[in-house]
Tab-separated table of C-alpha atoms in Angstrom:
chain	number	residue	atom	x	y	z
T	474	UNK	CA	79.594	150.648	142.897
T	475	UNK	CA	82.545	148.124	142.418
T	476	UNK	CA	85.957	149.110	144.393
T	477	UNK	CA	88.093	148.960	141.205
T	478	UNK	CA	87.620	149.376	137.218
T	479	UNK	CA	83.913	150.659	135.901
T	480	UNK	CA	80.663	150.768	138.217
T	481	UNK	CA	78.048	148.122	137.680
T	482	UNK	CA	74.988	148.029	136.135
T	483	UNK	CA	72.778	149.026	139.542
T	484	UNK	CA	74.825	151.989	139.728
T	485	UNK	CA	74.648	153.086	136.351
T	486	UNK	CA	70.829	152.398	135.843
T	487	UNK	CA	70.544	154.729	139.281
T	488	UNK	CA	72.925	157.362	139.056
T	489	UNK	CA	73.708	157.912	135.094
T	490	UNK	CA	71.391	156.424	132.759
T	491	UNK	CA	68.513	158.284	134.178
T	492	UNK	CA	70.734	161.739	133.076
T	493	UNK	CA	71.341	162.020	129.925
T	494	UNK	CA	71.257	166.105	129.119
T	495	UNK	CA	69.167	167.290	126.242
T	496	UNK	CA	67.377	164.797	124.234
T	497	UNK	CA	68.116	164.842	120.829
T	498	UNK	CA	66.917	163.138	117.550
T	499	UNK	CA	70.095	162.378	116.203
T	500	UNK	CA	70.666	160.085	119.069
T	501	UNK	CA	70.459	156.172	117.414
T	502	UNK	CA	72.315	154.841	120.022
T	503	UNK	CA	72.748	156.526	123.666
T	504	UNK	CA	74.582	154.726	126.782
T	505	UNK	CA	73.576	151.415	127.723
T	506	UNK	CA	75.805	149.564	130.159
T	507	UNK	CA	77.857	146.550	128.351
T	508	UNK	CA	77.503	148.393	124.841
T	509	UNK	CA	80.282	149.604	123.977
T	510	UNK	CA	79.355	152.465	121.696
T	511	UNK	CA	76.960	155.307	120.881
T	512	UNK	CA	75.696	155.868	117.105
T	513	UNK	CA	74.668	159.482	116.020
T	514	UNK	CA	72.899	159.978	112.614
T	515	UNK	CA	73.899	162.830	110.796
T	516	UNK	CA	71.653	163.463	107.770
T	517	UNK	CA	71.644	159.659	106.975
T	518	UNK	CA	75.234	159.369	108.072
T	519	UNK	CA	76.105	156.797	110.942
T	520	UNK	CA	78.815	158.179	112.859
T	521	UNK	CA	79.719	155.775	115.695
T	522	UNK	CA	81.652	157.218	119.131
T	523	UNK	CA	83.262	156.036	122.046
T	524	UNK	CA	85.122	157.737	124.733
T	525	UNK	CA	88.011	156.047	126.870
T	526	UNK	CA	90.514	156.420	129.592
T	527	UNK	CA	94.024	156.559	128.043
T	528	UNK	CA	96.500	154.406	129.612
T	529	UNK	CA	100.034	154.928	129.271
T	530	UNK	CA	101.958	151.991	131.187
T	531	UNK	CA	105.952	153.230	131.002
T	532	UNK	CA	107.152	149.501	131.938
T	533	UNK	CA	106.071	148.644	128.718
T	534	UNK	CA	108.424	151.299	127.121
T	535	UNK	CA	107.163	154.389	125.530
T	536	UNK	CA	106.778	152.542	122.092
T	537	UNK	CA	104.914	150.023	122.837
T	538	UNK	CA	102.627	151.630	125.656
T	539	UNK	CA	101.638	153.757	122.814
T	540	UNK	CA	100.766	151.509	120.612
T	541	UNK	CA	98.575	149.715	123.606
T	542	UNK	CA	96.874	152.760	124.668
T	543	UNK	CA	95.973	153.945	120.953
T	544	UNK	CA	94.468	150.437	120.130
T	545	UNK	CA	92.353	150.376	123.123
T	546	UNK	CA	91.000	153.883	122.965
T	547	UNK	CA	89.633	152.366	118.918
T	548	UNK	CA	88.487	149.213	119.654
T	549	UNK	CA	85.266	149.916	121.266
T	550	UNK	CA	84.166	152.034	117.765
T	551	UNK	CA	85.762	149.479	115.963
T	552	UNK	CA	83.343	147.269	117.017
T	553	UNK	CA	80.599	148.893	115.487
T	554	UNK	CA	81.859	147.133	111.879
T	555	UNK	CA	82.848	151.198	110.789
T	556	UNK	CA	86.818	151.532	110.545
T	557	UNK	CA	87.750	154.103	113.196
T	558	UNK	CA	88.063	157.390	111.588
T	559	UNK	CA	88.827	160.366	113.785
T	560	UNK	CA	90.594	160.888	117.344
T	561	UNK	CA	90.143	163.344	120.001
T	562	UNK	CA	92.977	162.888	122.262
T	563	UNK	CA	93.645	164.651	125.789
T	564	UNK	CA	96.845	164.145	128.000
T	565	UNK	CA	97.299	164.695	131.776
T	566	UNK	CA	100.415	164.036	132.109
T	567	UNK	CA	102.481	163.313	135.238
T	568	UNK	CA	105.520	166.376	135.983
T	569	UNK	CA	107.762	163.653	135.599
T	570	UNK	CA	107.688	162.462	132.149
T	571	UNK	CA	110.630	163.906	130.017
T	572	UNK	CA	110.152	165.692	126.288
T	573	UNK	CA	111.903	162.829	124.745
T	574	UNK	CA	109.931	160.168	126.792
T	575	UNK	CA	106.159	162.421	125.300
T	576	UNK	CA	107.663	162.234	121.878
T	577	UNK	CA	108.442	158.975	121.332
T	578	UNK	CA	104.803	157.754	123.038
T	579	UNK	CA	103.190	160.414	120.395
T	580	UNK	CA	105.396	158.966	117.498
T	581	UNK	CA	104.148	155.655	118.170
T	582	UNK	CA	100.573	156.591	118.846
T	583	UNK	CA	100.762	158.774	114.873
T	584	UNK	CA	102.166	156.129	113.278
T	585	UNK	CA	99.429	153.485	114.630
T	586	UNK	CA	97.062	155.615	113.660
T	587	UNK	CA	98.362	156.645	110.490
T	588	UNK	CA	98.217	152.663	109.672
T	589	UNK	CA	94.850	152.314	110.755
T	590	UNK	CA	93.392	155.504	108.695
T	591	UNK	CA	92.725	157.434	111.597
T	592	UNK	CA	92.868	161.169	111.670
T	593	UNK	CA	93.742	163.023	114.892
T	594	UNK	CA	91.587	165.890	115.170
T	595	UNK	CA	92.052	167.516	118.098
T	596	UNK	CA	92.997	167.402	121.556
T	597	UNK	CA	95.191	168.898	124.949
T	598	UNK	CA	98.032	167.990	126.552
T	599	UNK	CA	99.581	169.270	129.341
T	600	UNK	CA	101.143	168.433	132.502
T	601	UNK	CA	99.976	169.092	135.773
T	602	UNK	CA	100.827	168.396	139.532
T	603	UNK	CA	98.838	165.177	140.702
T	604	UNK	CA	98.636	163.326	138.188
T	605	UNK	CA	100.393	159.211	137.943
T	606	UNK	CA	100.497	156.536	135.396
T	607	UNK	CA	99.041	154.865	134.389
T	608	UNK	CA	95.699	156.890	133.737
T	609	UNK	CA	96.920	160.210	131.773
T	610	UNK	CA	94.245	161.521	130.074
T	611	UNK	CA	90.685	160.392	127.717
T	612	UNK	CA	90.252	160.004	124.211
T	613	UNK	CA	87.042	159.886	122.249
T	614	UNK	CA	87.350	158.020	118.789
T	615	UNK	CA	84.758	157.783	116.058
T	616	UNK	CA	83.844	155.938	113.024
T	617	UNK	CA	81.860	157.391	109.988
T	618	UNK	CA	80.226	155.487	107.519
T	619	UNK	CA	76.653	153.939	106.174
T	620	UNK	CA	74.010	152.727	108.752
T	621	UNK	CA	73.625	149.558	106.562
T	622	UNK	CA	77.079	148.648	107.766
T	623	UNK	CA	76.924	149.163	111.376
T	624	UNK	CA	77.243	145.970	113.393
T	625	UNK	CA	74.843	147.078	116.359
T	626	UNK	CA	76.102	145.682	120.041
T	627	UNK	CA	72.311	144.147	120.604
T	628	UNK	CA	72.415	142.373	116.909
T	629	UNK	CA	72.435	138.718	118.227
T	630	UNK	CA	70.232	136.797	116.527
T	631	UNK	CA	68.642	133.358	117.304
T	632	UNK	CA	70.412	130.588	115.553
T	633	UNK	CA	73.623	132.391	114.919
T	634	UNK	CA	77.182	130.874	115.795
T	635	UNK	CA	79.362	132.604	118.956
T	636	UNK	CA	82.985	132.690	117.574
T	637	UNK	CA	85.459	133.629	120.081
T	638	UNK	CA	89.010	135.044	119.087
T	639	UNK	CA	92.153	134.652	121.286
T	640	UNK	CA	90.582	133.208	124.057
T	641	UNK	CA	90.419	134.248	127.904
T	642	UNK	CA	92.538	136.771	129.396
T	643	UNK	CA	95.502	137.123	126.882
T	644	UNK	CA	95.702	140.746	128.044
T	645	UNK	CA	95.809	140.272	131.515
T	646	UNK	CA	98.057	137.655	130.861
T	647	UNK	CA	100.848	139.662	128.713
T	648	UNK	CA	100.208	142.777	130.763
T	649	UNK	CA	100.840	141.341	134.185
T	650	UNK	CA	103.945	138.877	132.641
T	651	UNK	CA	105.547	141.804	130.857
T	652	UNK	CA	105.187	144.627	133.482
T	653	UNK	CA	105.775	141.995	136.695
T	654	UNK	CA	107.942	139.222	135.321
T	655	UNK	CA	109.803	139.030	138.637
T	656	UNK	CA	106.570	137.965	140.715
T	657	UNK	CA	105.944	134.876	138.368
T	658	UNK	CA	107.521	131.596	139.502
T	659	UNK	CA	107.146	130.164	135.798
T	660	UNK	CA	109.467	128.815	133.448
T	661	UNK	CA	111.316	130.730	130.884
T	662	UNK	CA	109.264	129.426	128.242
T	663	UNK	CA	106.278	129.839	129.867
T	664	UNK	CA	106.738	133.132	130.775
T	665	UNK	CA	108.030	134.236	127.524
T	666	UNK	CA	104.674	132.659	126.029
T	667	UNK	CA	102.437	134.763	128.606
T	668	UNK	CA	104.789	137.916	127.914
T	669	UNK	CA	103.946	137.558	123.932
T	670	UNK	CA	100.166	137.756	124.837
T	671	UNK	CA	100.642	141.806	125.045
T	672	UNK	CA	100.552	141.511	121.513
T	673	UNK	CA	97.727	139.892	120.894
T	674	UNK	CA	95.786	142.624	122.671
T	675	UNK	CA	94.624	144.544	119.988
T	676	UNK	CA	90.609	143.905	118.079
T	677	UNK	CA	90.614	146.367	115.961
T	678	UNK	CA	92.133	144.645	112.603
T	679	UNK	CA	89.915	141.971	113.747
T	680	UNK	CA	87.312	143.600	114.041
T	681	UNK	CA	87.394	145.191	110.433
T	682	UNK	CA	88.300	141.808	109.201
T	683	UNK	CA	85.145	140.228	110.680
T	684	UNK	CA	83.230	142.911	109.312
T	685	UNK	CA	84.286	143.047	105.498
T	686	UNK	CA	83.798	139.385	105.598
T	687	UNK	CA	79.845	140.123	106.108
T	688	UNK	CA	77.004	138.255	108.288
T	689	UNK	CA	77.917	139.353	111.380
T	690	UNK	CA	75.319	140.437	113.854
T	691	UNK	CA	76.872	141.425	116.697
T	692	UNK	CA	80.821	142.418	118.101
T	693	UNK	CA	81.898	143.087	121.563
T	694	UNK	CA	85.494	143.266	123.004
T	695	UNK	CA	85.771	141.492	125.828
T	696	UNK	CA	87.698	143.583	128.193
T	697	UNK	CA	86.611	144.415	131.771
T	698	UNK	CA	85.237	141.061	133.519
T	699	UNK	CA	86.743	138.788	130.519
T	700	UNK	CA	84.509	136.109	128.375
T	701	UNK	CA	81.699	135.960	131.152
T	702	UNK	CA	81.502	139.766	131.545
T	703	UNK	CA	81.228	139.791	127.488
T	704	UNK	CA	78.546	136.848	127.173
T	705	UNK	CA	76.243	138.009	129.615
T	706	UNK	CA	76.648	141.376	128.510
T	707	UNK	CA	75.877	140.074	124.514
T	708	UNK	CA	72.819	138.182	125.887
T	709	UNK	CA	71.266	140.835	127.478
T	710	UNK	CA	71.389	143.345	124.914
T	711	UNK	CA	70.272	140.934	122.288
T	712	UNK	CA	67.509	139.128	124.958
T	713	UNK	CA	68.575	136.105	124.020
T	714	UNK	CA	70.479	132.981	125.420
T	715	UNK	CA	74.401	132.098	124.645
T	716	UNK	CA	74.824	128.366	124.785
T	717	UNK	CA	78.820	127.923	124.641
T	718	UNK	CA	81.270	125.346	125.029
T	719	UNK	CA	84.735	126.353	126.484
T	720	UNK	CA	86.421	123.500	125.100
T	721	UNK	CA	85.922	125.458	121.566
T	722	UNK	CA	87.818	128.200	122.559
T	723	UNK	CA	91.230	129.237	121.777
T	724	UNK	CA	93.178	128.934	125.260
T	725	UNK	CA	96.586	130.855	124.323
T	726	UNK	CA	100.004	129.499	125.368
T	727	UNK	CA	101.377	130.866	128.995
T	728	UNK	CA	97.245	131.857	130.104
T	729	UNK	CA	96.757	129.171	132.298
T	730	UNK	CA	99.906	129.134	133.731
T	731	UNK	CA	99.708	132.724	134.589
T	732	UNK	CA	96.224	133.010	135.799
T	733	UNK	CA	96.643	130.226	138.337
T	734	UNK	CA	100.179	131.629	139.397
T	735	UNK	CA	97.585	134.886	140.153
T	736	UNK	CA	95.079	132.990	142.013
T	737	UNK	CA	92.652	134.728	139.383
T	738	UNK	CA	89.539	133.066	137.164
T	739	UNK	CA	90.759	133.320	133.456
T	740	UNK	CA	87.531	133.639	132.270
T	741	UNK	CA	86.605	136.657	134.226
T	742	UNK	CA	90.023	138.548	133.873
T	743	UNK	CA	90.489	141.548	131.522
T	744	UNK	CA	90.696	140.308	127.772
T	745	UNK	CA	91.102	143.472	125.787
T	746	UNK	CA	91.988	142.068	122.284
T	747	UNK	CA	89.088	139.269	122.288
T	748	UNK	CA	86.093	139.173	120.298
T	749	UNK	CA	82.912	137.665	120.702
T	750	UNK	CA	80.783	137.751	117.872
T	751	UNK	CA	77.418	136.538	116.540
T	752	UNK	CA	77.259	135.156	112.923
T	753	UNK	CA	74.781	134.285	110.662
T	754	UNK	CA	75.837	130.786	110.064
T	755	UNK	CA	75.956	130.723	106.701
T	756	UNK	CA	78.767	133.368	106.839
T	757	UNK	CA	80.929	131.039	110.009
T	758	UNK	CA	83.339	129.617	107.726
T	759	UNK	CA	84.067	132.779	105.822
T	760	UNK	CA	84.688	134.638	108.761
T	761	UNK	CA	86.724	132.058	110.623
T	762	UNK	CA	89.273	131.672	107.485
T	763	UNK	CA	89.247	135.246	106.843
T	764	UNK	CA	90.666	135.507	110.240
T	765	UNK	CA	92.400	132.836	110.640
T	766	UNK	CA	94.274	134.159	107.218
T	767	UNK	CA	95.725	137.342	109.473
T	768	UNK	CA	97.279	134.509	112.353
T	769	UNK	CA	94.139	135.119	114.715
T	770	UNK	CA	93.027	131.905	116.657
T	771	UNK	CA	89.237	131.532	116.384
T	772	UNK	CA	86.968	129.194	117.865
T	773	UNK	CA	83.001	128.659	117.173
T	774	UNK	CA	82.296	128.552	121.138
T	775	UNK	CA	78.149	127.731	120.356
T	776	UNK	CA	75.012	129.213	119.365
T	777	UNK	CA	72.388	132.332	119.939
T	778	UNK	CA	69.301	130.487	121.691
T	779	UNK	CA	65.638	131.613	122.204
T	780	UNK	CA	65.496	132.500	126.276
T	781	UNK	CA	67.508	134.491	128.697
T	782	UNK	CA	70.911	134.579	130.253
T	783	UNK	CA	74.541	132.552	129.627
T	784	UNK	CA	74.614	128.572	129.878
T	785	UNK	CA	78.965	127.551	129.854
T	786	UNK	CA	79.227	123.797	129.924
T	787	UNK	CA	76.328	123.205	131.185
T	788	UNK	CA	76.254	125.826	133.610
T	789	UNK	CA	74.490	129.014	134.235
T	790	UNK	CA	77.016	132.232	134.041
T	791	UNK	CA	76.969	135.090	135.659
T	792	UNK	CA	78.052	138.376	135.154
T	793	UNK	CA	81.460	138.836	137.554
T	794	UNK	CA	80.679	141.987	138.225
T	795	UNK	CA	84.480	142.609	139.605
T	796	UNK	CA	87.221	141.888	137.779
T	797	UNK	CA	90.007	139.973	139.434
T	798	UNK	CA	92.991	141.766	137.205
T	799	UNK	CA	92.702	144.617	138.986
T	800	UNK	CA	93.534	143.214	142.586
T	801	UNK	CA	96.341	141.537	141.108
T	802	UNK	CA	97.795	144.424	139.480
T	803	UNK	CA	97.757	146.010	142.958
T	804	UNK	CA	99.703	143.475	145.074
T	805	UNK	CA	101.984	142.909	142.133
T	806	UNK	CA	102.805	146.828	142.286
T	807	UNK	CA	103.112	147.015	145.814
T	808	UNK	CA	105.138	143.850	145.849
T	809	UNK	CA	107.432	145.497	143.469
T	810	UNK	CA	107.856	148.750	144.658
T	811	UNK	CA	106.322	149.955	142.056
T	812	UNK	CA	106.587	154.085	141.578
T	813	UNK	CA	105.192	156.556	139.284
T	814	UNK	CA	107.888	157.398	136.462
């Protein structure tokens, strides 16, 4: 098992995948490590779920953390190509956190979701001795809709194109910047630049953009392990080979200049906000104007392949297996003096 963030793929296929409870025939889609939903099928209906760790970050201000922690608890549905629907929401919180600091993360958490169309079903929240920010609490989304418009994680097909949005690490990036902007030694451009990132760290409009467009085979959010984590992770579902470029990928302004202040490997840093999809080529240019039309920076990085495995310039990839954001998140907290709040 890897020290920080989720377990690897030897310890899932040993210790969960195996274990599964009951099985059931409305199971389409049950856990598979890298895929980033299940799919149920309920009387012909496709119901897509995912279930996430909610993280409220109070440096970001209760606003905007709950904005962040809503989007990332729906992108990994929204990837399915079904518009998140429904919410299940649970809250540990810490004793610390005042009435008025809970109401206005909720406020801005109901009013995300109200934009989106999601409905908040159900839920708990509570506070209890023990427990810190940033990790307060899981939330299981869903999307409902037609199995003919489910984008399946293992859709890559040979001969599509691999468009990548935003580029490497633009959440690590904005995170880091924007919580931490006294341990950067950068510019107050540059810093500025890697602070606006955070707001780039959102796939879900994206993602339903991508998918209204049509001819799009496959969707994963890059998040834990960045790009690399995402390619190898696309390849192997699909059984196919990536062959990508990184010269035809968005780089956003202030991501270099942060990552090699960090001493981390862009490409393998957290990237929640980031899609990598497969297209039927035919369908590339549609989908790159339709999102270039909403301001999202889009690149066609290569092509699905016949064969195994990632090929980046040239080079075999991968998987990185650990995740370098997480280290630096650490010695940027302790070199802060960083306390629960």
């Amino acid at each position: 098992m890897t020290d920080l963030g989720k377990v690897d793929r030897e310890f899932f296929d040993e210790h969960v995948f195996p274990r599964l409870g009951a099985d059931r025939d409305d199971v389409a889609v049950g856990p598979t490590h890298g895929v980033d939903f299940g799919l149920l099928d309920i009387d012909g209906t496709a119901v897509a779920i995912a279930t996430d760790p909610v993280s409220v970050l109070p440096g970001l201000g209760f606003e905007r953390a709950g904005r962040f922690a809503l989007d990332f608890v729906l992108a990994d549905v929204a990837v399915s190509g079904l518009p998140p629907s429904h919410l299940a929401i649970t809250f540990t919180l810490p004793p610390t956190i005042s009435d008025e600091s809970f109401a206005t993360l909720w406020e801005s958490m109901h009013a995300e979701a109200e934009d989106l169309g999601v409905s908040i079903v159900t839920g708990h929240t509570a506070r209890y001795a023990g427990c810190s920010f940033p990790w307060v609490g899981g939330a299981t989304a869903l999307a409902v809709g037609e199995f003919d418009s489910v984008i399946r994680p293992d859709g890559a097909r040979v001969g599509d194109d691999v468009l990548v949005t935003n580029g490497p690490a633009v959440e690590a990036t904005g995170l880091l910047t924007t919580l931490f902007p006294d341990q950067f030694d950068l510019d107050e451009a540059t810093l500025s630049a890697a602070q606006a990132r955070l707001d780039e760290a959102s796939c879900v409009r994206d993602a339903m953009t991508a998918a209204a467009v049509g001819g799009v085979h496959a969707m994963h959010d890059a998040t834990e392990c960045g790009l690399f984590g995402a390619f190898v992770e696309m390849a192997a579902g699909a059984d196919v080979r990536l062959d990508l470029s990184t010269a035809e990928i968005p780089i956003r302004p202030g991501v270099r200049e942060t990552c090699e202040a960090l001493g981390i490997d862009p490409w393998s840093a957290t990237t929640g906000g980031t899609l990598v999809l497969a297209v039927d080529p035919d369908r590339t240019a549609d989908v790159v104007s339709a999102l270039e039309a909403e301001g999202t920076p889009v690149g066609v990085a290569g092509r699905v392949e016949s064969g195994s495995g990632v090929v980046v310039d040239g080079e075999a990839v991968d998987h990185p297996e650990v995740d370098p954001s997480w280290a630096a998140y650490d010695r940027l907290a302790d070199a802060s003096g960083e306390e629960d709040s």
